[in-house]
Amino acid sequence: MSELIPVLTIFSFGTIVGLMVFVIGRNLRTPVAWTLVALCLVFGIWSLGAYNAMTQVRQGNRILWYQFSALGWCFYPLAFLNFVLEISGLATPKRRWLLTSVTGVLGAFFSVLVVVDSRLYIGRFVRTAWGWAMTKPADSPVLIACVSYMAVTGVLLLVMLAHWGLHTAYRQERKQAAMLFSAGVFVLGCSTVTDILLPVLDIPMLPMTPCFALAWFLAIFYSTYRYHILDLSPAVTVGEVMSRVRDLMMMLDRNGEVLQMNASARHALGYGISDALRFPVERIIPGVRLPAGDSAIECDAVMLSAGGERIPVQLAVNPRFNQDGDLIGYIITAYDMRARLAFELQNVERQLAEERHQDQSQLYRMVLERSRLGFLHM
């Protein structure tokens, strides 16, 4: 019984490693799989370090393993953030870069401080029936900053999961978000009490977060089977199709805001990859109508480029539905008419030139004939 918590910790490590091997063997073609592997890696480091920190006899070894575990718990917010952003698709590329950069820099900063001076994080070790427990210095500003960093990122990520679940049009994504959100609330709440609050109050506690995190990874493991989170999502499939089409294409959400443009549309309109994201479609195609039913709309329209140029197009607006028949957005395909209109204008100008030439020839013949008649009459 006295080895229960260390056994649970090493069991968590084995489960996480097993999930990582499962992901690598199943599907590494999607970015979601790579972020999940990174998440497994940092929690695996955390679990292994925590197990040895509570079982080593020498205090020096316990401190070394605690410092090793810091590579996991300092970088888990970054791995968790990448995973949530990838499965939810909430942030634009610029915002994603900003969020991951700030989170990664803070994680690296706190992990370096653990190596430089572990006393900033560790108060004292106490031998218990469960293993070596520890307290944490309540007067350490570094510890307070680190705790704040992890608490804020944890709450932010739970809010992102909740937002994704409430706004997604896919029923299976709503269920997946609910499961991951519930597991995340459980892990964050229990870890806050056992790994932060009680040790700061000078109550020796063993590092319990790896044990609680087992619930989180079991939820992920179940989702890989039940909800196929490693498979290509419809958004990814549509994106691949759009990248191969030469016509101008845009994907809209059900509110008519731009989610994605293909390269042809970005080049013609002068937008970067993320410049027009979440733009109302009326800002790019004034007066456009979105179909209310399941039928497409085809019409002539004008698209406005980023520089204000008016581009004549032939437009087709098709609704998109999920597997439950709910409207989730629209696909707009536009054929750039500038080259065709320029060609038709050249043809018209050529015809007019030919008609003018014929008119001039007829006039010349008429003048010549009248001149000859006048000469003969004389």
Short mmCIF file of N, CA and C in Angstrom, two decimals, residues 224-335:
data_model
loop_
_atom_site.label_atom_id
_atom_site.label_comp_id
_atom_site.label_asym_id
_atom_site.label_seq_id
_atom_site.Cartn_x
_atom_site.Cartn_y
_atom_site.Cartn_z
N THR A 224 -9.21 8.84 -29.66
CA THR A 224 -8.57 8.36 -30.88
C THR A 224 -9.35 7.20 -31.49
N TYR A 225 -10.02 6.43 -30.65
CA TYR A 225 -10.85 5.33 -31.14
C TYR A 225 -12.27 5.77 -31.46
N ARG A 226 -12.87 6.50 -30.52
CA ARG A 226 -14.30 6.80 -30.65
C ARG A 226 -14.56 7.93 -31.65
N TYR A 227 -13.73 8.96 -31.62
CA TYR A 227 -14.02 10.15 -32.43
C TYR A 227 -12.98 10.39 -33.53
N HIS A 228 -11.98 9.51 -33.65
CA HIS A 228 -11.02 9.55 -34.77
C HIS A 228 -10.32 10.90 -34.87
N ILE A 229 -9.76 11.37 -33.76
CA ILE A 229 -9.13 12.68 -33.80
C ILE A 229 -7.83 12.68 -34.60
N LEU A 230 -7.30 11.50 -34.92
CA LEU A 230 -6.08 11.45 -35.71
C LEU A 230 -6.37 11.41 -37.20
N ASP A 231 -7.63 11.22 -37.58
CA ASP A 231 -7.97 11.18 -38.99
C ASP A 231 -8.03 12.59 -39.55
N LEU A 232 -7.94 12.67 -40.89
CA LEU A 232 -8.04 13.96 -41.53
C LEU A 232 -9.45 14.51 -41.34
N SER A 233 -9.55 15.72 -40.85
CA SER A 233 -10.85 16.34 -40.64
C SER A 233 -11.38 16.88 -41.95
N PRO A 234 -12.72 17.16 -42.02
CA PRO A 234 -13.27 17.74 -43.24
C PRO A 234 -12.60 19.03 -43.63
N ALA A 235 -12.21 19.86 -42.65
CA ALA A 235 -11.56 21.12 -43.00
C ALA A 235 -10.23 20.89 -43.69
N VAL A 236 -9.47 19.87 -43.22
CA VAL A 236 -8.20 19.57 -43.85
C VAL A 236 -8.42 19.06 -45.27
N THR A 237 -9.42 18.20 -45.46
CA THR A 237 -9.70 17.66 -46.78
C THR A 237 -10.09 18.77 -47.75
N VAL A 238 -10.98 19.67 -47.32
CA VAL A 238 -11.38 20.78 -48.16
C VAL A 238 -10.19 21.66 -48.50
N GLY A 239 -9.32 21.88 -47.51
CA GLY A 239 -8.13 22.69 -47.76
C GLY A 239 -7.23 22.07 -48.81
N GLU A 240 -7.07 20.75 -48.77
CA GLU A 240 -6.25 20.09 -49.77
C GLU A 240 -6.86 20.23 -51.16
N VAL A 241 -8.19 20.10 -51.25
CA VAL A 241 -8.85 20.25 -52.54
C VAL A 241 -8.69 21.68 -53.06
N MET A 242 -8.89 22.66 -52.18
CA MET A 242 -8.79 24.06 -52.58
C MET A 242 -7.41 24.41 -53.09
N SER A 243 -6.37 23.80 -52.49
CA SER A 243 -5.01 24.12 -52.91
C SER A 243 -4.70 23.65 -54.32
N ARG A 244 -5.51 22.72 -54.85
CA ARG A 244 -5.24 22.19 -56.19
C ARG A 244 -6.12 22.82 -57.27
N VAL A 245 -7.03 23.70 -56.87
CA VAL A 245 -7.94 24.32 -57.82
C VAL A 245 -7.36 25.65 -58.29
N ARG A 246 -7.44 25.90 -59.60
CA ARG A 246 -6.89 27.14 -60.14
C ARG A 246 -7.85 28.31 -60.01
N ASP A 247 -9.16 28.03 -59.94
CA ASP A 247 -10.12 29.11 -59.75
C ASP A 247 -9.96 29.70 -58.35
N LEU A 248 -10.55 30.89 -58.17
CA LEU A 248 -10.52 31.53 -56.87
C LEU A 248 -11.53 30.83 -55.96
N MET A 249 -11.07 30.37 -54.79
CA MET A 249 -11.96 29.66 -53.87
C MET A 249 -11.81 30.22 -52.46
N MET A 250 -12.94 30.29 -51.78
CA MET A 250 -12.97 30.70 -50.38
C MET A 250 -13.89 29.77 -49.61
N MET A 251 -13.51 29.46 -48.38
CA MET A 251 -14.36 28.68 -47.47
C MET A 251 -14.86 29.61 -46.38
N LEU A 252 -16.17 29.63 -46.18
CA LEU A 252 -16.81 30.49 -45.20
C LEU A 252 -17.41 29.65 -44.09
N ASP A 253 -17.58 30.26 -42.91
CA ASP A 253 -18.34 29.60 -41.87
C ASP A 253 -19.82 29.89 -42.09
N ARG A 254 -20.67 29.42 -41.21
CA ARG A 254 -22.11 29.59 -41.42
C ARG A 254 -22.57 31.02 -41.21
N ASN A 255 -21.71 31.87 -40.64
CA ASN A 255 -22.03 33.29 -40.49
C ASN A 255 -21.53 34.13 -41.65
N GLY A 256 -20.90 33.48 -42.63
CA GLY A 256 -20.42 34.21 -43.79
C GLY A 256 -19.06 34.85 -43.60
N GLU A 257 -18.28 34.39 -42.64
CA GLU A 257 -16.94 34.92 -42.43
C GLU A 257 -15.91 34.00 -43.08
N VAL A 258 -14.85 34.58 -43.62
CA VAL A 258 -13.85 33.83 -44.36
C VAL A 258 -13.02 32.98 -43.42
N LEU A 259 -12.94 31.68 -43.71
CA LEU A 259 -12.10 30.76 -42.95
C LEU A 259 -10.80 30.44 -43.68
N GLN A 260 -10.87 30.41 -45.00
CA GLN A 260 -9.69 29.99 -45.76
C GLN A 260 -9.84 30.46 -47.20
N MET A 261 -8.69 30.80 -47.81
CA MET A 261 -8.61 31.12 -49.24
C MET A 261 -7.55 30.23 -49.86
N ASN A 262 -7.77 29.86 -51.11
CA ASN A 262 -6.70 29.12 -51.78
C ASN A 262 -5.68 30.10 -52.36
N ALA A 263 -4.60 29.56 -52.88
CA ALA A 263 -3.49 30.41 -53.35
C ALA A 263 -3.92 31.31 -54.50
N SER A 264 -4.80 30.81 -55.38
CA SER A 264 -5.25 31.63 -56.51
C SER A 264 -6.01 32.85 -56.03
N ALA A 265 -6.88 32.67 -55.04
CA ALA A 265 -7.65 33.80 -54.51
C ALA A 265 -6.74 34.80 -53.80
N ARG A 266 -5.79 34.30 -53.02
CA ARG A 266 -4.87 35.21 -52.32
C ARG A 266 -4.04 36.01 -53.31
N HIS A 267 -3.59 35.37 -54.39
CA HIS A 267 -2.78 36.06 -55.38
C HIS A 267 -3.60 37.10 -56.13
N ALA A 268 -4.83 36.74 -56.50
CA ALA A 268 -5.65 37.68 -57.27
C ALA A 268 -6.11 38.86 -56.43
N LEU A 269 -6.41 38.62 -55.16
CA LEU A 269 -6.95 39.66 -54.30
C LEU A 269 -5.87 40.40 -53.52
N GLY A 270 -4.65 39.87 -53.51
CA GLY A 270 -3.56 40.56 -52.83
C GLY A 270 -3.53 40.40 -51.34
N TYR A 271 -4.07 39.28 -50.82
CA TYR A 271 -4.07 39.02 -49.38
C TYR A 271 -3.00 37.99 -49.02
N GLY A 272 -2.48 38.10 -47.79
CA GLY A 272 -1.61 37.06 -47.26
C GLY A 272 -2.44 35.89 -46.75
N ILE A 273 -1.76 34.89 -46.19
CA ILE A 273 -2.45 33.67 -45.75
C ILE A 273 -3.49 33.97 -44.68
N SER A 274 -3.17 34.89 -43.76
CA SER A 274 -4.07 35.15 -42.64
C SER A 274 -4.69 36.54 -42.68
N ASP A 275 -4.42 37.33 -43.74
CA ASP A 275 -4.89 38.72 -43.74
C ASP A 275 -6.41 38.83 -43.75
N ALA A 276 -7.08 37.98 -44.53
CA ALA A 276 -8.54 38.10 -44.70
C ALA A 276 -9.32 37.14 -43.82
N LEU A 277 -8.65 36.43 -42.92
CA LEU A 277 -9.37 35.50 -42.07
C LEU A 277 -10.37 36.23 -41.18
N ARG A 278 -11.57 35.68 -41.11
CA ARG A 278 -12.66 36.23 -40.32
C ARG A 278 -13.21 37.53 -40.90
N PHE A 279 -12.85 37.86 -42.15
CA PHE A 279 -13.49 38.98 -42.82
C PHE A 279 -14.92 38.59 -43.18
N PRO A 280 -15.91 39.48 -43.04
CA PRO A 280 -17.23 39.21 -43.62
C PRO A 280 -17.10 39.12 -45.14
N VAL A 281 -17.77 38.16 -45.75
CA VAL A 281 -17.60 37.97 -47.19
C VAL A 281 -18.08 39.19 -47.97
N GLU A 282 -19.03 39.98 -47.41
CA GLU A 282 -19.50 41.18 -48.09
C GLU A 282 -18.39 42.21 -48.27
N ARG A 283 -17.36 42.10 -47.46
CA ARG A 283 -16.24 43.04 -47.58
C ARG A 283 -15.41 42.73 -48.82
N ILE A 284 -15.46 41.50 -49.28
CA ILE A 284 -14.70 41.10 -50.46
C ILE A 284 -15.61 41.01 -51.69
N ILE A 285 -16.86 40.56 -51.49
CA ILE A 285 -17.81 40.44 -52.61
C ILE A 285 -19.06 41.23 -52.21
N PRO A 286 -19.11 42.53 -52.51
CA PRO A 286 -20.27 43.33 -52.11
C PRO A 286 -21.56 42.81 -52.74
N GLY A 287 -22.60 42.72 -51.92
CA GLY A 287 -23.90 42.31 -52.41
C GLY A 287 -24.07 40.83 -52.65
N VAL A 288 -23.12 40.01 -52.24
CA VAL A 288 -23.24 38.57 -52.47
C VAL A 288 -24.37 37.99 -51.64
N ARG A 289 -25.08 37.01 -52.20
CA ARG A 289 -26.16 36.33 -51.49
C ARG A 289 -25.72 34.91 -51.15
N LEU A 290 -25.97 34.51 -49.92
CA LEU A 290 -25.65 33.15 -49.49
C LEU A 290 -26.92 32.31 -49.53
N PRO A 291 -26.86 31.10 -50.08
CA PRO A 291 -28.08 30.28 -50.21
C PRO A 291 -28.65 29.91 -48.85
N ALA A 292 -29.99 29.98 -48.77
CA ALA A 292 -30.66 29.62 -47.52
C ALA A 292 -30.96 28.13 -47.45
N GLY A 293 -31.06 27.47 -48.60
CA GLY A 293 -31.35 26.04 -48.62
C GLY A 293 -30.14 25.24 -49.04
N ASP A 294 -30.41 24.13 -49.73
CA ASP A 294 -29.33 23.25 -50.13
C ASP A 294 -28.95 23.42 -51.60
N SER A 295 -29.49 24.44 -52.26
CA SER A 295 -29.17 24.68 -53.66
C SER A 295 -28.10 25.76 -53.78
N ALA A 296 -27.30 25.68 -54.83
CA ALA A 296 -26.22 26.63 -55.05
C ALA A 296 -26.75 27.88 -55.75
N ILE A 297 -26.00 28.95 -55.65
CA ILE A 297 -26.30 30.21 -56.32
C ILE A 297 -25.17 30.51 -57.29
N GLU A 298 -25.53 30.79 -58.55
CA GLU A 298 -24.56 31.16 -59.58
C GLU A 298 -24.95 32.52 -60.13
N CYS A 299 -23.96 33.41 -60.23
CA CYS A 299 -24.24 34.76 -60.69
C CYS A 299 -22.94 35.45 -61.08
N ASP A 300 -23.09 36.60 -61.75
CA ASP A 300 -21.94 37.47 -62.01
C ASP A 300 -21.78 38.42 -60.84
N ALA A 301 -20.54 38.71 -60.47
CA ALA A 301 -20.30 39.58 -59.32
C ALA A 301 -18.98 40.30 -59.50
N VAL A 302 -18.68 41.14 -58.54
CA VAL A 302 -17.42 41.89 -58.52
C VAL A 302 -16.74 41.64 -57.18
N MET A 303 -15.47 41.26 -57.22
CA MET A 303 -14.68 41.08 -56.00
C MET A 303 -13.73 42.26 -55.83
N LEU A 304 -13.57 42.68 -54.58
CA LEU A 304 -12.69 43.79 -54.27
C LEU A 304 -11.36 43.26 -53.74
N SER A 305 -10.27 43.68 -54.36
CA SER A 305 -8.95 43.25 -53.89
C SER A 305 -8.54 44.07 -52.68
N ALA A 306 -7.42 43.70 -52.08
CA ALA A 306 -6.92 44.43 -50.92
C ALA A 306 -6.58 45.87 -51.27
N GLY A 307 -6.22 46.11 -52.53
CA GLY A 307 -5.90 47.47 -52.98
C GLY A 307 -7.08 48.24 -53.52
N GLY A 308 -8.29 47.64 -53.47
CA GLY A 308 -9.48 48.34 -53.95
C GLY A 308 -9.83 48.09 -55.40
N GLU A 309 -9.07 47.25 -56.11
CA GLU A 309 -9.36 46.96 -57.51
C GLU A 309 -10.63 46.12 -57.62
N ARG A 310 -11.47 46.44 -58.60
CA ARG A 310 -12.70 45.71 -58.84
C ARG A 310 -12.43 44.61 -59.86
N ILE A 311 -12.68 43.36 -59.47
CA ILE A 311 -12.39 42.21 -60.32
C ILE A 311 -13.69 41.54 -60.72
N PRO A 312 -14.06 41.57 -62.01
CA PRO A 312 -15.29 40.89 -62.44
C PRO A 312 -15.10 39.37 -62.41
N VAL A 313 -16.11 38.67 -61.86
CA VAL A 313 -16.01 37.22 -61.72
C VAL A 313 -17.36 36.58 -62.02
N GLN A 314 -17.30 35.31 -62.39
CA GLN A 314 -18.48 34.45 -62.39
C GLN A 314 -18.45 33.65 -61.10
N LEU A 315 -19.53 33.72 -60.32
CA LEU A 315 -19.54 33.23 -58.94
C LEU A 315 -20.44 32.03 -58.79
N ALA A 316 -20.00 31.07 -57.95
CA ALA A 316 -20.84 29.94 -57.55
C ALA A 316 -20.71 29.78 -56.03
N VAL A 317 -21.83 29.83 -55.33
CA VAL A 317 -21.85 29.71 -53.88
C VAL A 317 -22.56 28.42 -53.51
N ASN A 318 -21.83 27.50 -52.88
CA ASN A 318 -22.39 26.19 -52.51
C ASN A 318 -22.41 26.04 -51.00
N PRO A 319 -23.54 25.62 -50.42
CA PRO A 319 -23.59 25.39 -48.96
C PRO A 319 -22.86 24.10 -48.59
N ARG A 320 -22.37 24.04 -47.34
CA ARG A 320 -21.72 22.84 -46.81
C ARG A 320 -22.52 22.35 -45.61
N PHE A 321 -22.69 21.04 -45.53
CA PHE A 321 -23.45 20.44 -44.45
C PHE A 321 -22.60 19.36 -43.78
N ASN A 322 -22.84 19.15 -42.48
CA ASN A 322 -22.16 18.07 -41.79
C ASN A 322 -22.94 16.77 -41.94
N GLN A 323 -22.46 15.72 -41.28
CA GLN A 323 -23.09 14.41 -41.44
C GLN A 323 -24.50 14.35 -40.86
N ASP A 324 -24.86 15.34 -40.03
CA ASP A 324 -26.21 15.38 -39.46
C ASP A 324 -27.15 16.26 -40.28
N GLY A 325 -26.67 16.80 -41.38
CA GLY A 325 -27.49 17.65 -42.22
C GLY A 325 -27.56 19.09 -41.78
N ASP A 326 -26.72 19.51 -40.83
CA ASP A 326 -26.71 20.89 -40.36
C ASP A 326 -25.79 21.73 -41.23
N LEU A 327 -26.22 22.96 -41.51
CA LEU A 327 -25.40 23.88 -42.29
C LEU A 327 -24.18 24.29 -41.49
N ILE A 328 -22.99 24.14 -42.05
CA ILE A 328 -21.76 24.51 -41.34
C ILE A 328 -20.96 25.58 -42.06
N GLY A 329 -21.36 25.95 -43.29
CA GLY A 329 -20.62 26.98 -43.98
C GLY A 329 -20.90 26.96 -45.48
N TYR A 330 -20.02 27.63 -46.22
CA TYR A 330 -20.20 27.76 -47.67
C TYR A 330 -18.84 27.66 -48.36
N ILE A 331 -18.90 27.23 -49.60
CA ILE A 331 -17.73 27.24 -50.47
C ILE A 331 -18.04 28.16 -51.65
N ILE A 332 -17.21 29.15 -51.86
CA ILE A 332 -17.38 30.09 -52.97
C ILE A 332 -16.29 29.81 -54.00
N THR A 333 -16.71 29.58 -55.23
CA THR A 333 -15.79 29.40 -56.36
C THR A 333 -16.03 30.53 -57.34
N ALA A 334 -14.97 31.22 -57.72
CA ALA A 334 -15.09 32.37 -58.60
C ALA A 334 -14.12 32.22 -59.78
N TYR A 335 -14.65 32.49 -60.97
CA TYR A 335 -13.81 32.47 -62.19
C TYR A 335 -13.47 33.92 -62.54
#
